[in-house]
Amino acid sequence: MAQHPKGDFDLSRAVWQRAEGDNSDSAVEVAFVDDLIGMRNSAEPDGPVLVFTQAEWDAFVAGAQDGEFDLD
């Protein structure tokens, strides 16, 4: 279990998902465990996991949809 200030993200219960059709070696994967969301790089499955609360995840997704992270 990964200890995190936001709560315990139980890696043993994580079911990692990636965008449909993404078969790359280095994809972003997410897992929803209880009220926390984890995000990792599939190329490093034992590497670091970013942990979000639901409110943080919602803000991140809304920002991505609004183009907040576009590199233009």
PDB file of N, CA and C in Angstrom:
ATOM      1  N   MET A   1       0.848  -1.172   0.000  1.00  0.00           N
ATOM      2  CA  MET A   1       0.000   0.000   0.000  1.00  0.00           C
ATOM      3  C   MET A   1       0.893   1.234   0.000  1.00  0.00           C
ATOM      4  N   ALA A   2       0.610   2.186  -0.862  1.00  0.00           N
ATOM      5  CA  ALA A   2       1.387   3.415  -0.925  1.00  0.00           C
ATOM      6  C   ALA A   2       0.836   4.418   0.086  1.00  0.00           C
ATOM      7  N   GLN A   3       1.674   4.823   1.023  1.00  0.00           N
ATOM      8  CA  GLN A   3       1.274   5.823   2.003  1.00  0.00           C
ATOM      9  C   GLN A   3       1.268   7.187   1.327  1.00  0.00           C
ATOM     10  N   HIS A   4       0.219   7.921   1.511  1.00  0.00           N
ATOM     11  CA  HIS A   4       0.090   9.214   0.871  1.00  0.00           C
ATOM     12  C   HIS A   4      -0.653  10.151   1.807  1.00  0.00           C
ATOM     13  N   PRO A   5      -0.288  11.443   1.816  1.00  0.00           N
ATOM     14  CA  PRO A   5      -0.983  12.382   2.701  1.00  0.00           C
ATOM     15  C   PRO A   5      -2.495  12.451   2.460  1.00  0.00           C
ATOM     16  N   LYS A   6      -2.926  12.112   1.255  1.00  0.00           N
ATOM     17  CA  LYS A   6      -4.349  12.171   0.919  1.00  0.00           C
ATOM     18  C   LYS A   6      -5.080  10.907   1.339  1.00  0.00           C
ATOM     19  N   GLY A   7      -4.345   9.903   1.763  1.00  0.00           N
ATOM     20  CA  GLY A   7      -4.944   8.629   2.133  1.00  0.00           C
ATOM     21  C   GLY A   7      -4.087   7.501   1.611  1.00  0.00           C
ATOM     22  N   ASP A   8      -4.490   6.289   1.873  1.00  0.00           N
ATOM     23  CA  ASP A   8      -3.736   5.128   1.424  1.00  0.00           C
ATOM     24  C   ASP A   8      -4.252   4.664   0.077  1.00  0.00           C
ATOM     25  N   PHE A   9      -3.375   4.708  -0.913  1.00  0.00           N
ATOM     26  CA  PHE A   9      -3.718   4.221  -2.246  1.00  0.00           C
ATOM     27  C   PHE A   9      -3.263   2.764  -2.311  1.00  0.00           C
ATOM     28  N   ASP A  10      -4.205   1.858  -2.280  1.00  0.00           N
ATOM     29  CA  ASP A  10      -3.924   0.425  -2.212  1.00  0.00           C
ATOM     30  C   ASP A  10      -3.541  -0.093  -3.594  1.00  0.00           C
ATOM     31  N   LEU A  11      -2.227  -0.162  -3.856  1.00  0.00           N
ATOM     32  CA  LEU A  11      -1.733  -0.617  -5.156  1.00  0.00           C
ATOM     33  C   LEU A  11      -2.188  -2.030  -5.491  1.00  0.00           C
ATOM     34  N   SER A  12      -2.399  -2.865  -4.467  1.00  0.00           N
ATOM     35  CA  SER A  12      -2.805  -4.247  -4.725  1.00  0.00           C
ATOM     36  C   SER A  12      -4.221  -4.325  -5.301  1.00  0.00           C
ATOM     37  N   ARG A  13      -5.006  -3.278  -5.120  1.00  0.00           N
ATOM     38  CA  ARG A  13      -6.377  -3.262  -5.642  1.00  0.00           C
ATOM     39  C   ARG A  13      -6.514  -2.431  -6.911  1.00  0.00           C
ATOM     40  N   ALA A  14      -5.413  -1.840  -7.354  1.00  0.00           N
ATOM     41  CA  ALA A  14      -5.457  -0.974  -8.538  1.00  0.00           C
ATOM     42  C   ALA A  14      -5.624  -1.808  -9.802  1.00  0.00           C
ATOM     43  N   VAL A  15      -6.589  -1.423 -10.622  1.00  0.00           N
ATOM     44  CA  VAL A  15      -6.777  -2.012 -11.942  1.00  0.00           C
ATOM     45  C   VAL A  15      -6.429  -0.903 -12.929  1.00  0.00           C
ATOM     46  N   TRP A  16      -5.242  -1.002 -13.498  1.00  0.00           N
ATOM     47  CA  TRP A  16      -4.712   0.065 -14.340  1.00  0.00           C
ATOM     48  C   TRP A  16      -5.356   0.048 -15.710  1.00  0.00           C
ATOM     49  N   GLN A  17      -5.734   1.236 -16.179  1.00  0.00           N
ATOM     50  CA  GLN A  17      -6.392   1.408 -17.473  1.00  0.00           C
ATOM     51  C   GLN A  17      -5.633   2.452 -18.276  1.00  0.00           C
ATOM     52  N   ARG A  18      -5.718   2.358 -19.575  1.00  0.00           N
ATOM     53  CA  ARG A  18      -5.134   3.364 -20.462  1.00  0.00           C
ATOM     54  C   ARG A  18      -6.146   3.696 -21.541  1.00  0.00           C
ATOM     55  N   ALA A  19      -5.849   4.725 -22.297  1.00  0.00           N
ATOM     56  CA  ALA A  19      -6.764   5.131 -23.364  1.00  0.00           C
ATOM     57  C   ALA A  19      -6.998   3.958 -24.314  1.00  0.00           C
ATOM     58  N   GLU A  20      -8.231   3.810 -24.729  1.00  0.00           N
ATOM     59  CA  GLU A  20      -8.589   2.736 -25.649  1.00  0.00           C
ATOM     60  C   GLU A  20      -7.748   2.828 -26.913  1.00  0.00           C
ATOM     61  N   GLY A  21      -7.159   1.721 -27.299  1.00  0.00           N
ATOM     62  CA  GLY A  21      -6.352   1.664 -28.516  1.00  0.00           C
ATOM     63  C   GLY A  21      -4.897   2.062 -28.319  1.00  0.00           C
ATOM     64  N   ASP A  22      -4.518   2.500 -27.122  1.00  0.00           N
ATOM     65  CA  ASP A  22      -3.131   2.892 -26.873  1.00  0.00           C
ATOM     66  C   ASP A  22      -2.324   1.647 -26.524  1.00  0.00           C
ATOM     67  N   ASN A  23      -1.497   1.210 -27.452  1.00  0.00           N
ATOM     68  CA  ASN A  23      -0.669   0.025 -27.244  1.00  0.00           C
ATOM     69  C   ASN A  23       0.805   0.383 -27.107  1.00  0.00           C
ATOM     70  N   SER A  24       1.097   1.654 -26.841  1.00  0.00           N
ATOM     71  CA  SER A  24       2.487   2.092 -26.748  1.00  0.00           C
ATOM     72  C   SER A  24       3.154   1.514 -25.505  1.00  0.00           C
ATOM     73  N   ASP A  25       4.486   1.513 -25.523  1.00  0.00           N
ATOM     74  CA  ASP A  25       5.243   0.999 -24.378  1.00  0.00           C
ATOM     75  C   ASP A  25       5.249   1.964 -23.200  1.00  0.00           C
ATOM     76  N   SER A  26       4.954   3.227 -23.471  1.00  0.00           N
ATOM     77  CA  SER A  26       5.022   4.248 -22.432  1.00  0.00           C
ATOM     78  C   SER A  26       3.727   5.055 -22.439  1.00  0.00           C
ATOM     79  N   ALA A  27       2.677   4.467 -21.901  1.00  0.00           N
ATOM     80  CA  ALA A  27       1.365   5.109 -21.884  1.00  0.00           C
ATOM     81  C   ALA A  27       1.043   5.604 -20.475  1.00  0.00           C
ATOM     82  N   VAL A  28       0.181   6.589 -20.407  1.00  0.00           N
ATOM     83  CA  VAL A  28      -0.349   7.025 -19.117  1.00  0.00           C
ATOM     84  C   VAL A  28      -1.433   6.033 -18.715  1.00  0.00           C
ATOM     85  N   GLU A  29      -1.356   5.543 -17.494  1.00  0.00           N
ATOM     86  CA  GLU A  29      -2.366   4.625 -16.978  1.00  0.00           C
ATOM     87  C   GLU A  29      -2.979   5.222 -15.718  1.00  0.00           C
ATOM     88  N   VAL A  30      -4.260   4.978 -15.527  1.00  0.00           N
ATOM     89  CA  VAL A  30      -4.955   5.450 -14.334  1.00  0.00           C
ATOM     90  C   VAL A  30      -5.664   4.279 -13.658  1.00  0.00           C
ATOM     91  N   ALA A  31      -5.839   4.411 -12.354  1.00  0.00           N
ATOM     92  CA  ALA A  31      -6.578   3.414 -11.574  1.00  0.00           C
ATOM     93  C   ALA A  31      -7.399   4.149 -10.530  1.00  0.00           C
ATOM     94  N   PHE A  32      -8.619   3.694 -10.335  1.00  0.00           N
ATOM     95  CA  PHE A  32      -9.545   4.276  -9.364  1.00  0.00           C
ATOM     96  C   PHE A  32      -9.683   3.295  -8.200  1.00  0.00           C
ATOM     97  N   VAL A  33      -9.225   3.712  -7.015  1.00  0.00           N
ATOM     98  CA  VAL A  33      -9.289   2.864  -5.818  1.00  0.00           C
ATOM     99  C   VAL A  33      -9.960   3.674  -4.719  1.00  0.00           C
ATOM    100  N   ASP A  34     -11.128   3.228  -4.326  1.00  0.00           N
ATOM    101  CA  ASP A  34     -11.934   3.933  -3.331  1.00  0.00           C
ATOM    102  C   ASP A  34     -12.138   5.374  -3.792  1.00  0.00           C
ATOM    103  N   ASP A  35     -11.739   6.353  -2.991  1.00  0.00           N
ATOM    104  CA  ASP A  35     -11.964   7.749  -3.379  1.00  0.00           C
ATOM    105  C   ASP A  35     -10.697   8.428  -3.891  1.00  0.00           C
ATOM    106  N   LEU A  36      -9.702   7.628  -4.279  1.00  0.00           N
ATOM    107  CA  LEU A  36      -8.464   8.172  -4.820  1.00  0.00           C
ATOM    108  C   LEU A  36      -8.232   7.673  -6.238  1.00  0.00           C
ATOM    109  N   ILE A  37      -7.509   8.471  -7.016  1.00  0.00           N
ATOM    110  CA  ILE A  37      -7.170   8.122  -8.393  1.00  0.00           C
ATOM    111  C   ILE A  37      -5.660   8.133  -8.502  1.00  0.00           C
ATOM    112  N   GLY A  38      -5.090   7.066  -9.048  1.00  0.00           N
ATOM    113  CA  GLY A  38      -3.652   6.981  -9.263  1.00  0.00           C
ATOM    114  C   GLY A  38      -3.337   7.096 -10.741  1.00  0.00           C
ATOM    115  N   MET A  39      -2.182   7.677 -11.043  1.00  0.00           N
ATOM    116  CA  MET A  39      -1.731   7.796 -12.430  1.00  0.00           C
ATOM    117  C   MET A  39      -0.255   7.413 -12.471  1.00  0.00           C
ATOM    118  N   ARG A  40       0.113   6.604 -13.486  1.00  0.00           N
ATOM    119  CA  ARG A  40       1.497   6.160 -13.608  1.00  0.00           C
ATOM    120  C   ARG A  40       1.889   6.041 -15.081  1.00  0.00           C
ATOM    121  N   ASN A  41       3.180   5.833 -15.298  1.00  0.00           N
ATOM    122  CA  ASN A  41       3.727   5.581 -16.628  1.00  0.00           C
ATOM    123  C   ASN A  41       3.813   4.065 -16.791  1.00  0.00           C
ATOM    124  N   SER A  42       3.202   3.524 -17.826  1.00  0.00           N
ATOM    125  CA  SER A  42       3.191   2.072 -18.010  1.00  0.00           C
ATOM    126  C   SER A  42       4.586   1.500 -18.222  1.00  0.00           C
ATOM    127  N   ALA A  43       5.533   2.324 -18.672  1.00  0.00           N
ATOM    128  CA  ALA A  43       6.900   1.849 -18.875  1.00  0.00           C
ATOM    129  C   ALA A  43       7.601   1.592 -17.541  1.00  0.00           C
ATOM    130  N   GLU A  44       7.075   2.153 -16.453  1.00  0.00           N
ATOM    131  CA  GLU A  44       7.649   1.969 -15.122  1.00  0.00           C
ATOM    132  C   GLU A  44       6.554   1.527 -14.149  1.00  0.00           C
ATOM    133  N   PRO A  45       6.026   0.321 -14.305  1.00  0.00           N
ATOM    134  CA  PRO A  45       4.901  -0.104 -13.464  1.00  0.00           C
ATOM    135  C   PRO A  45       5.215  -0.131 -11.972  1.00  0.00           C
ATOM    136  N   ASP A  46       6.485  -0.240 -11.600  1.00  0.00           N
ATOM    137  CA  ASP A  46       6.862  -0.218 -10.189  1.00  0.00           C
ATOM    138  C   ASP A  46       7.383   1.157  -9.782  1.00  0.00           C
ATOM    139  N   GLY A  47       7.275   2.116 -10.680  1.00  0.00           N
ATOM    140  CA  GLY A  47       7.748   3.472 -10.423  1.00  0.00           C
ATOM    141  C   GLY A  47       6.734   4.285  -9.640  1.00  0.00           C
ATOM    142  N   PRO A  48       6.936   5.598  -9.618  1.00  0.00           N
ATOM    143  CA  PRO A  48       6.059   6.469  -8.833  1.00  0.00           C
ATOM    144  C   PRO A  48       4.627   6.503  -9.363  1.00  0.00           C
ATOM    145  N   VAL A  49       3.716   6.740  -8.446  1.00  0.00           N
ATOM    146  CA  VAL A  49       2.294   6.885  -8.765  1.00  0.00           C
ATOM    147  C   VAL A  49       1.852   8.251  -8.258  1.00  0.00           C
ATOM    148  N   LEU A  50       1.289   9.056  -9.153  1.00  0.00           N
ATOM    149  CA  LEU A  50       0.678  10.314  -8.736  1.00  0.00           C
ATOM    150  C   LEU A  50      -0.695   9.992  -8.178  1.00  0.00           C
ATOM    151  N   VAL A  51      -1.045  10.578  -7.048  1.00  0.00           N
ATOM    152  CA  VAL A  51      -2.327  10.292  -6.401  1.00  0.00           C
ATOM    153  C   VAL A  51      -3.151  11.568  -6.347  1.00  0.00           C
ATOM    154  N   PHE A  52      -4.402  11.470  -6.801  1.00  0.00           N
ATOM    155  CA  PHE A  52      -5.331  12.590  -6.841  1.00  0.00           C
ATOM    156  C   PHE A  52      -6.556  12.280  -6.004  1.00  0.00           C
ATOM    157  N   THR A  53      -7.120  13.310  -5.369  1.00  0.00           N
ATOM    158  CA  THR A  53      -8.458  13.187  -4.800  1.00  0.00           C
ATOM    159  C   THR A  53      -9.442  13.324  -5.961  1.00  0.00           C
ATOM    160  N   GLN A  54     -10.709  13.033  -5.720  1.00  0.00           N
ATOM    161  CA  GLN A  54     -11.707  13.168  -6.784  1.00  0.00           C
ATOM    162  C   GLN A  54     -11.794  14.615  -7.264  1.00  0.00           C
ATOM    163  N   ALA A  55     -11.763  15.578  -6.339  1.00  0.00           N
ATOM    164  CA  ALA A  55     -11.842  16.993  -6.722  1.00  0.00           C
ATOM    165  C   ALA A  55     -10.635  17.405  -7.561  1.00  0.00           C
ATOM    166  N   GLU A  56      -9.454  16.941  -7.185  1.00  0.00           N
ATOM    167  CA  GLU A  56      -8.259  17.249  -7.975  1.00  0.00           C
ATOM    168  C   GLU A  56      -8.328  16.623  -9.355  1.00  0.00           C
ATOM    169  N   TRP A  57      -8.801  15.384  -9.429  1.00  0.00           N
ATOM    170  CA  TRP A  57      -8.929  14.691 -10.714  1.00  0.00           C
ATOM    171  C   TRP A  57      -9.919  15.425 -11.613  1.00  0.00           C
ATOM    172  N   ASP A  58     -11.058  15.822 -11.048  1.00  0.00           N
ATOM    173  CA  ASP A  58     -12.061  16.552 -11.827  1.00  0.00           C
ATOM    174  C   ASP A  58     -11.478  17.852 -12.374  1.00  0.00           C
ATOM    175  N   ALA A  59     -10.698  18.568 -11.557  1.00  0.00           N
ATOM    176  CA  ALA A  59     -10.072  19.819 -12.002  1.00  0.00           C
ATOM    177  C   ALA A  59      -9.035  19.547 -13.092  1.00  0.00           C
ATOM    178  N   PHE A  60      -8.268  18.481 -12.952  1.00  0.00           N
ATOM    179  CA  PHE A  60      -7.270  18.106 -13.958  1.00  0.00           C
ATOM    180  C   PHE A  60      -7.942  17.780 -15.290  1.00  0.00           C
ATOM    181  N   VAL A  61      -8.971  16.961 -15.258  1.00  0.00           N
ATOM    182  CA  VAL A  61      -9.680  16.575 -16.485  1.00  0.00           C
ATOM    183  C   VAL A  61     -10.330  17.796 -17.133  1.00  0.00           C
ATOM    184  N   ALA A  62     -10.960  18.659 -16.343  1.00  0.00           N
ATOM    185  CA  ALA A  62     -11.579  19.875 -16.887  1.00  0.00           C
ATOM    186  C   ALA A  62     -10.526  20.765 -17.542  1.00  0.00           C
ATOM    187  N   GLY A  63      -9.358  20.899 -16.911  1.00  0.00           N
ATOM    188  CA  GLY A  63      -8.279  21.695 -17.494  1.00  0.00           C
ATOM    189  C   GLY A  63      -7.787  21.115 -18.798  1.00  0.00           C
ATOM    190  N   ALA A  64      -7.659  19.799 -18.856  1.00  0.00           N
ATOM    191  CA  ALA A  64      -7.229  19.153 -20.100  1.00  0.00           C
ATOM    192  C   ALA A  64      -8.255  19.355 -21.202  1.00  0.00           C
ATOM    193  N   GLN A  65      -9.528  19.228 -20.868  1.00  0.00           N
ATOM    194  CA  GLN A  65     -10.581  19.435 -21.867  1.00  0.00           C
ATOM    195  C   GLN A  65     -10.634  20.879 -22.363  1.00  0.00           C
ATOM    196  N   ASP A  66     -10.274  21.818 -21.498  1.00  0.00           N
ATOM    197  CA  ASP A  66     -10.290  23.242 -21.865  1.00  0.00           C
ATOM    198  C   ASP A  66      -9.010  23.682 -22.558  1.00  0.00           C
ATOM    199  N   GLY A  67      -8.045  22.776 -22.722  1.00  0.00           N
ATOM    200  CA  GLY A  67      -6.797  23.122 -23.396  1.00  0.00           C
ATOM    201  C   GLY A  67      -5.779  23.797 -22.491  1.00  0.00           C
ATOM    202  N   GLU A  68      -5.993  23.747 -21.198  1.00  0.00           N
ATOM    203  CA  GLU A  68      -5.121  24.409 -20.238  1.00  0.00           C
ATOM    204  C   GLU A  68      -3.670  23.925 -20.328  1.00  0.00           C
ATOM    205  N   PHE A  69      -3.469  22.688 -20.765  1.00  0.00           N
ATOM    206  CA  PHE A  69      -2.125  22.112 -20.793  1.00  0.00           C
ATOM    207  C   PHE A  69      -1.548  22.023 -22.190  1.00  0.00           C
ATOM    208  N   ASP A  70      -2.219  22.628 -23.180  1.00  0.00           N
ATOM    209  CA  ASP A  70      -1.701  22.619 -24.548  1.00  0.00           C
ATOM    210  C   ASP A  70      -0.376  23.363 -24.594  1.00  0.00           C
ATOM    211  N   LEU A  71       0.531  22.894 -25.423  1.00  0.00           N
ATOM    212  CA  LEU A  71       1.862  23.488 -25.507  1.00  0.00           C
ATOM    213  C   LEU A  71       1.953  24.601 -26.544  1.00  0.00           C
ATOM    214  N   ASP A  72       0.868  25.012 -27.118  1.00  0.00           N
ATOM    215  CA  ASP A  72       0.895  26.062 -28.145  1.00  0.00           C
ATOM    216  C   ASP A  72       1.397  27.360 -27.587  1.00  0.00           C
TER     217      ASP A  72
END
